[in-house]
Coordinates of C-alpha atoms and ligand atoms in Angstrom, one line a residue:
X1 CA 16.1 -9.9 3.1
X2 CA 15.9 -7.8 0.3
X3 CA 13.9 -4.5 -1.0
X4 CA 13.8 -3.1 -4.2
X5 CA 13.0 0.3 -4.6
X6 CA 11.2 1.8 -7.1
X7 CA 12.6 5.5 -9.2
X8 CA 10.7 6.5 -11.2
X9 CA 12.2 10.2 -10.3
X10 CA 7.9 11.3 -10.1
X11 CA 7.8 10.9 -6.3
X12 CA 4.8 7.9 -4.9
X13 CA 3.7 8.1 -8.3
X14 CA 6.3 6.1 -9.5
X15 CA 7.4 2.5 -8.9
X16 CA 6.2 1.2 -5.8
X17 CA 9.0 -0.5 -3.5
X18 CA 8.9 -4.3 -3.5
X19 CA 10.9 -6.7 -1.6
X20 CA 12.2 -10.4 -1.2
X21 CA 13.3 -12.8 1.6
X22 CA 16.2 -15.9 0.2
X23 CA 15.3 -18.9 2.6
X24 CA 16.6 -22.4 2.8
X25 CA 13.2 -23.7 1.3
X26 CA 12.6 -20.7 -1.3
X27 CA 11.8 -17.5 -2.0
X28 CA 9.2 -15.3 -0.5
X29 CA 8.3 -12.2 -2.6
X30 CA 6.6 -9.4 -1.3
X31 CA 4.7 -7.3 -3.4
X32 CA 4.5 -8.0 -7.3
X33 CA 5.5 -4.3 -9.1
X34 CA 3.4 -2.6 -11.4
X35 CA 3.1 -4.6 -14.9
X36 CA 4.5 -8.2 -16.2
X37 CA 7.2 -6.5 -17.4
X38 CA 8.4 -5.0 -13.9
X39 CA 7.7 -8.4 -12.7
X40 CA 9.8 -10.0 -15.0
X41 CA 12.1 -6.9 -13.5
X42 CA 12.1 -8.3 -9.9
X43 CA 12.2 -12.0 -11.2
X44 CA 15.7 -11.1 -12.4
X45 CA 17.1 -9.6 -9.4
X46 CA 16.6 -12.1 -8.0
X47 CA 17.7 -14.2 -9.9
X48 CA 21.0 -12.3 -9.4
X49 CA 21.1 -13.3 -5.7
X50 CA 19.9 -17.2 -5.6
X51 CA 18.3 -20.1 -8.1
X52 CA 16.1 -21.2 -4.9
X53 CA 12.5 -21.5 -6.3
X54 CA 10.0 -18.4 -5.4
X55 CA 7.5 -20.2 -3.7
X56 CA 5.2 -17.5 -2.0
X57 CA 4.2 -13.8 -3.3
X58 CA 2.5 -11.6 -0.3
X59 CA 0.4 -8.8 -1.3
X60 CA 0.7 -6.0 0.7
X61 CA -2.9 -4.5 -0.8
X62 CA -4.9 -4.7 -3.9
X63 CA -3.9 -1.8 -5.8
X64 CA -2.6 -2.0 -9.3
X65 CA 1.0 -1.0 -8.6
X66 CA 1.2 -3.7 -6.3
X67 CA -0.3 -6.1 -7.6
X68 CA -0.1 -6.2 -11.8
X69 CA 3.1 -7.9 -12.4
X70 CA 1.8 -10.6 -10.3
X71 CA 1.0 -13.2 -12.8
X72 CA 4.9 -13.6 -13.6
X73 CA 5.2 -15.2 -10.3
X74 CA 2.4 -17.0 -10.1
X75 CA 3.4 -19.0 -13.1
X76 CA 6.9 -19.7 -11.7
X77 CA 5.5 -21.6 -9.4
X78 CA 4.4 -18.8 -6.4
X79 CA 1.5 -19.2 -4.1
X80 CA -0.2 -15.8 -3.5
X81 CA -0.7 -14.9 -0.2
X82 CA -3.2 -11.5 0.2
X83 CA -6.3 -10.7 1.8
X84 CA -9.8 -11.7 0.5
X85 CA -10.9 -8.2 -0.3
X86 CA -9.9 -7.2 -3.1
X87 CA -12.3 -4.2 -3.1
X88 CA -10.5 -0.6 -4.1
X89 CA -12.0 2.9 -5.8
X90 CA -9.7 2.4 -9.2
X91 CA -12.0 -1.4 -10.4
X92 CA -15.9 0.4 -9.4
X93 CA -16.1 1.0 -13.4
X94 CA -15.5 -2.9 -14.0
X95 CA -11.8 -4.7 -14.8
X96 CA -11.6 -3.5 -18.0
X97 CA -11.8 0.1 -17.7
X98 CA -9.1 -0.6 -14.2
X99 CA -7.1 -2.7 -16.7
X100 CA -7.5 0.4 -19.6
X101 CA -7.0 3.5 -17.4
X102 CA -3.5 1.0 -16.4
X103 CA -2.1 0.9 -19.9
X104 CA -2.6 4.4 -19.6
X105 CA 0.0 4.7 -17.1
X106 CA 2.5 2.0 -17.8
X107 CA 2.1 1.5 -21.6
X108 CA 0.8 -1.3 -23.2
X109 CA 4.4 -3.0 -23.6
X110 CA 4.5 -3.3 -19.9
X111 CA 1.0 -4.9 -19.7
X112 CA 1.8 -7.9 -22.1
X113 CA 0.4 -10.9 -20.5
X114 CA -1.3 -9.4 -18.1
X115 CA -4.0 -11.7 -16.1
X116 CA -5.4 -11.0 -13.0
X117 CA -3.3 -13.3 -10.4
X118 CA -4.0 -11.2 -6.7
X119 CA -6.8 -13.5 -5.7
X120 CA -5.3 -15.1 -2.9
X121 CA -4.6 -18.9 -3.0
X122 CA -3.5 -18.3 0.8
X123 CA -6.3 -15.8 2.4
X124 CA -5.3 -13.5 5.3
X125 CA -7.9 -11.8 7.4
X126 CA -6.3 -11.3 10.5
X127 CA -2.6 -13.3 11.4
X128 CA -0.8 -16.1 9.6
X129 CA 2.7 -16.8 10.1
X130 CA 5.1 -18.2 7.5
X131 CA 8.1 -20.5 8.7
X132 CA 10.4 -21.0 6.2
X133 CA 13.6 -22.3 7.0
X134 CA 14.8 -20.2 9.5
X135 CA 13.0 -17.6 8.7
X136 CA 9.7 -16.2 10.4
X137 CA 7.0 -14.3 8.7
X138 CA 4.3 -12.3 10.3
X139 CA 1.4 -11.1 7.8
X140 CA -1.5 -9.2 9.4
X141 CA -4.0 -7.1 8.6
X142 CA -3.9 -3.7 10.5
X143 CA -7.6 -2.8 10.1
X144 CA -8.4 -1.0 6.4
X145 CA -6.5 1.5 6.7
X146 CA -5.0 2.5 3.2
X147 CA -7.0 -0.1 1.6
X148 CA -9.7 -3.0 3.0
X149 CA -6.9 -5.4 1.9
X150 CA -4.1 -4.1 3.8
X151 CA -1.5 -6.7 5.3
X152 CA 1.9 -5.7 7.0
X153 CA 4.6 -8.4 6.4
X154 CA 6.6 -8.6 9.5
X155 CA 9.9 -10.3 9.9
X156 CA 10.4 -10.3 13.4
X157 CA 14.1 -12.0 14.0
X158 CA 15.2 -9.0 11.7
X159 CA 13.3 -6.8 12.8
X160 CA 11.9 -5.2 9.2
X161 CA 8.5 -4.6 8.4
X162 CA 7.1 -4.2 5.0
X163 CA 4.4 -1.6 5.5
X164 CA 2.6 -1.6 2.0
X165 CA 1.3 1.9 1.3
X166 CA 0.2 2.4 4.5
X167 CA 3.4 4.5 4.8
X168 CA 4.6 6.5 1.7
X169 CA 8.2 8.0 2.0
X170 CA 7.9 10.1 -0.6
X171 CA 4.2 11.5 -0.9
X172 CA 1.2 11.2 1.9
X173 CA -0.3 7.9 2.4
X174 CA -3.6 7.8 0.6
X175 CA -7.0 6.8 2.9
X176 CA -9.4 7.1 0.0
X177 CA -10.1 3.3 -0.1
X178 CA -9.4 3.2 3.7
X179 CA -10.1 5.7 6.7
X180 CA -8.0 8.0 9.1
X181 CA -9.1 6.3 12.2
X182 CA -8.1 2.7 11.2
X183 CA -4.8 4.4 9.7
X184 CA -4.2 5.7 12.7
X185 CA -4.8 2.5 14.7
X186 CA -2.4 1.0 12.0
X187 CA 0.4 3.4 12.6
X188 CA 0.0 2.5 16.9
X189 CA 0.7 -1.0 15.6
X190 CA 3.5 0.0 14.0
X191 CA 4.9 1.7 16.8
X192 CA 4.3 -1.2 19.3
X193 CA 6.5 -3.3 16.8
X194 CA 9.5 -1.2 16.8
X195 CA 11.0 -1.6 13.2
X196 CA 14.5 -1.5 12.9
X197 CA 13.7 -1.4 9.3
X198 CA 11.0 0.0 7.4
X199 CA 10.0 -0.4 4.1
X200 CA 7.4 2.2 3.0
X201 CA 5.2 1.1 -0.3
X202 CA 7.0 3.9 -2.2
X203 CA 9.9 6.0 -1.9
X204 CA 13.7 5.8 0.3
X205 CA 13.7 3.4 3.4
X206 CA 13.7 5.9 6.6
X207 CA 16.8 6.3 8.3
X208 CA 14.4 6.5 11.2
X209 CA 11.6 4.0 11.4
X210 CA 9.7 5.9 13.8
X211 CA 9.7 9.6 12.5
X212 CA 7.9 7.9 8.9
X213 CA 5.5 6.9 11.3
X214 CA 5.3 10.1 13.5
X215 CA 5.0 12.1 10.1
X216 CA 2.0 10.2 8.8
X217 CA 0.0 10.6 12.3
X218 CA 0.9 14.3 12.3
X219 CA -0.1 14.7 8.4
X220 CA -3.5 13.2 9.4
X221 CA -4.3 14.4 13.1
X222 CA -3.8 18.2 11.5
X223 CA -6.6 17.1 8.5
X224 CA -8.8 15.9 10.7
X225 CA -8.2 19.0 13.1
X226 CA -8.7 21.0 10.1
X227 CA -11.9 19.5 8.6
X228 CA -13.6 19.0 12.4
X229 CA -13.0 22.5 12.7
X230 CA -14.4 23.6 9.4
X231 CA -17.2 21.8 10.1
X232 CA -18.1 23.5 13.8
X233 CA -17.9 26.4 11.7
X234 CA -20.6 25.2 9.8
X235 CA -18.5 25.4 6.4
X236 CA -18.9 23.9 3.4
X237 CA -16.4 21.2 1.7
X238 CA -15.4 23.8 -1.1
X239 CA -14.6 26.4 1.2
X240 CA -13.0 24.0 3.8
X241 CA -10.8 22.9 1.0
X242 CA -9.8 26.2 -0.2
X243 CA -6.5 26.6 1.1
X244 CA -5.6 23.4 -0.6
X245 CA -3.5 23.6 -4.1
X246 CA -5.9 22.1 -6.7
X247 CA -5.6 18.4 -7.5
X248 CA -3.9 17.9 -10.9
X249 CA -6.4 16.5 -13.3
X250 CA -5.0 13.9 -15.3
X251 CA -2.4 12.7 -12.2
X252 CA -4.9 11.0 -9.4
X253 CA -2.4 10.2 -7.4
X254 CA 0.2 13.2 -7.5
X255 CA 1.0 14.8 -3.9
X256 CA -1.4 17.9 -4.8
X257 CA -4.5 15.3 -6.1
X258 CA -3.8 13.0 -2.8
X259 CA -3.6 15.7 -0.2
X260 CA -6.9 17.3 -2.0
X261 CA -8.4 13.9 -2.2
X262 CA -7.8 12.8 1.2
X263 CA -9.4 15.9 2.6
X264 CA -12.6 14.9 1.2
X265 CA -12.4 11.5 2.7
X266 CA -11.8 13.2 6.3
X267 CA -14.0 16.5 5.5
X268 CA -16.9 13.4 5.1
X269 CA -15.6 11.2 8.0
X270 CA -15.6 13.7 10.2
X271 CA -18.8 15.0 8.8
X272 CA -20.8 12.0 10.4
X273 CA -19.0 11.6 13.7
X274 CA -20.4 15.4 13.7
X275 CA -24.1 14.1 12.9
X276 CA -23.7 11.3 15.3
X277 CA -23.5 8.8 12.7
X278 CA -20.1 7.7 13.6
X279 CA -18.2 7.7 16.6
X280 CA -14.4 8.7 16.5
X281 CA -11.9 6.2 16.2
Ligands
ZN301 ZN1 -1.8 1.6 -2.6

C-alpha cells in the first residue's frame, strides 16, 4: 500500500493525495491526480515499485483534482471504479467552461489529452468489495457528504482508509456539493472503523487517525452552532457571516473562500430545519 502525497506548498489547494495498492493480480489505484500529466506522474511511481499491470482506478469523488488525470489509466488498461453521480457545483455551466476554468488552474500543458474517463465502468452506490490476491478492498459510499459521489476505500487487513476529501489535513473539508449532517454521519463511520492509517484527500497523513476526525466534527458542530444561533436571533446571512475573513476572489477553494463558503451552505441548512422544512440530521 502506497499514498502519494501531493505539495504543492498552497495548503488543500494544491495536489490532492492519491494512492496505490501492489497485488499479486495488479494494481489498484486510488484516485487519478489532477491533469494527464500528474497522471502520467503517478503512473511512474509506480512504475518504480512493480511492472504488475494497473488494473482498477477507484474514485474517491467527482471533483477535478481527483479525477482529471484519469484518462492515463484508463488507457493502460484500468477499470474505473466510482459512483454513478457524477453531479458537483464546478460542471453546472456545462464541461467546457469545468474543463476551461481547469486549464486555468493547472495550465494547458498539464491538460494535454485530457478526456473525460470518471464515468464508472464499475458503479458503486452503496458496498462492493474488491479481492485481489490477498488483498481486500472495501469501497462505500458514506452518504453525500463532501460530494454526492463520495466513496471511502477501505483496506481492512491493514487497517488504512482512503477518506477522499471528506477529510482535508491541511484546510477544512468543503460541504458545498454535500451537507454537514451526512458529513457528520460520515465522520461516525469513520470512527466505528478505527483507522490505523488515514489518508486525507489533501495534505500530511495524521499521526492520529482519530483527532483528523475529531477536528472536522468540531470545525462543523461550531458552524452549525454558530449559524443556528444567528438564525434564533433572527439575523441575516451577511451579518451572520461578518466575523468571517472575506473569501478570496479568484482562489475558490483557499481556507478563507472554503470556511466563508461553507457557512453559507450551513447558514441555509440550518435555515430550513428552522422553517420546518428539514429535520436535523
Ligand atoms: Zn473534492
Amino acid at each position: 500500500m502506497y499514498a502519494a502525497l501531493g505539495d504543492t506548498g498552497r495548503g488543500s489547494e494544491g495536489r490532492p493525495n492519491a494512492g496505490f495498492v501492489v497485488t499479486s493480480v495488479g494494481v489498484v489505484v486510488i484516485d487519478a491526480l489532477a491533469s494527464p500529466q500528474q497522471g502520467r506522474a503517478l503512473v511512474r511511481a509506480i512504475r518504480r515499485v512493480t511492472d504488475q499491470p494497473i488494473t482498477w482506478l477507484v474514485l474517491t469523488h467527482h471533483h477535478p483534482d481527483h479525477h482529471f488525470g484519469a484518462v492515463v489509466f484508463r488507457r493502460l488498461g484500468a477499470k474505473v471504479l466510482a459512483h454513478p453521480d457524477r453531479r458537483v457545483l464546478a460542471s453546472e455551466a456545462g464541461e467546457d467552461a469545468l474543463i476551461a476554468d481547469w486549464v486555468r488552474v493547472v495550465g494547458l500543458d498539464a491538460m494535454r489529452g485530457f478526456e473525460f474517463a470518471n464515468k464508472p465502468d464499475v458503479p458503486v452506490r452503496s458496498t462492493d468489495t474488491l479481492h485481489l490476491g490477498e488483498h481486500e478492498l472495501v469501497i462505500a459510499h458514506p452518504g453525500a457528504a463532501h460530494s454526492a459521489g463520495d466513496l471511502l476505500v477501505w483496506l481492512p487487513k491493514e487497517r488504512v482508509l482512503f477518506a477522499g476529501d471528506i477529510l482535508i489535513e491541511d484546510g477544512v473539508t468543503m460541504i458545498v456539493d454535500g451537507s454537514s449532517g451526512e458529513l457528520l454521519e460520515a465522520l461516525a463511520d469513520i470512527e466505528r472503523l478505527r483507522p490505523s492509517t488515514l489518508v486525507p484527500g489533501h495534505g500530511a497523513i495524521p499521526r492520529q487517525p482519530l483527532e483528523l476526525v475529531a477536528q472536522t466534527r468540531s470545525y462543523v458542530m461550531g458552524l452549525r452552532g454558530e449559524m443556528r444561533a444567528a438564525i434564533e436571533r433572527g439575523m441575516p446571512m451577511g451579518r451572520a457571516l461578518r466575523g468571517l475573513p472575506p473569501a478570496d476572489q479568484t482562489r475558490p477553494v483557499s481556507l478563507n473562500s472554503r470556511r466563508r463558503r461553507n457557512a453559507v451552505r450551513v447558514y441555509l441548512e440550518e435555515e430550513r430545519i428552522y422553517m420546518g422544512l428539514d429535520s436535523a440530521q
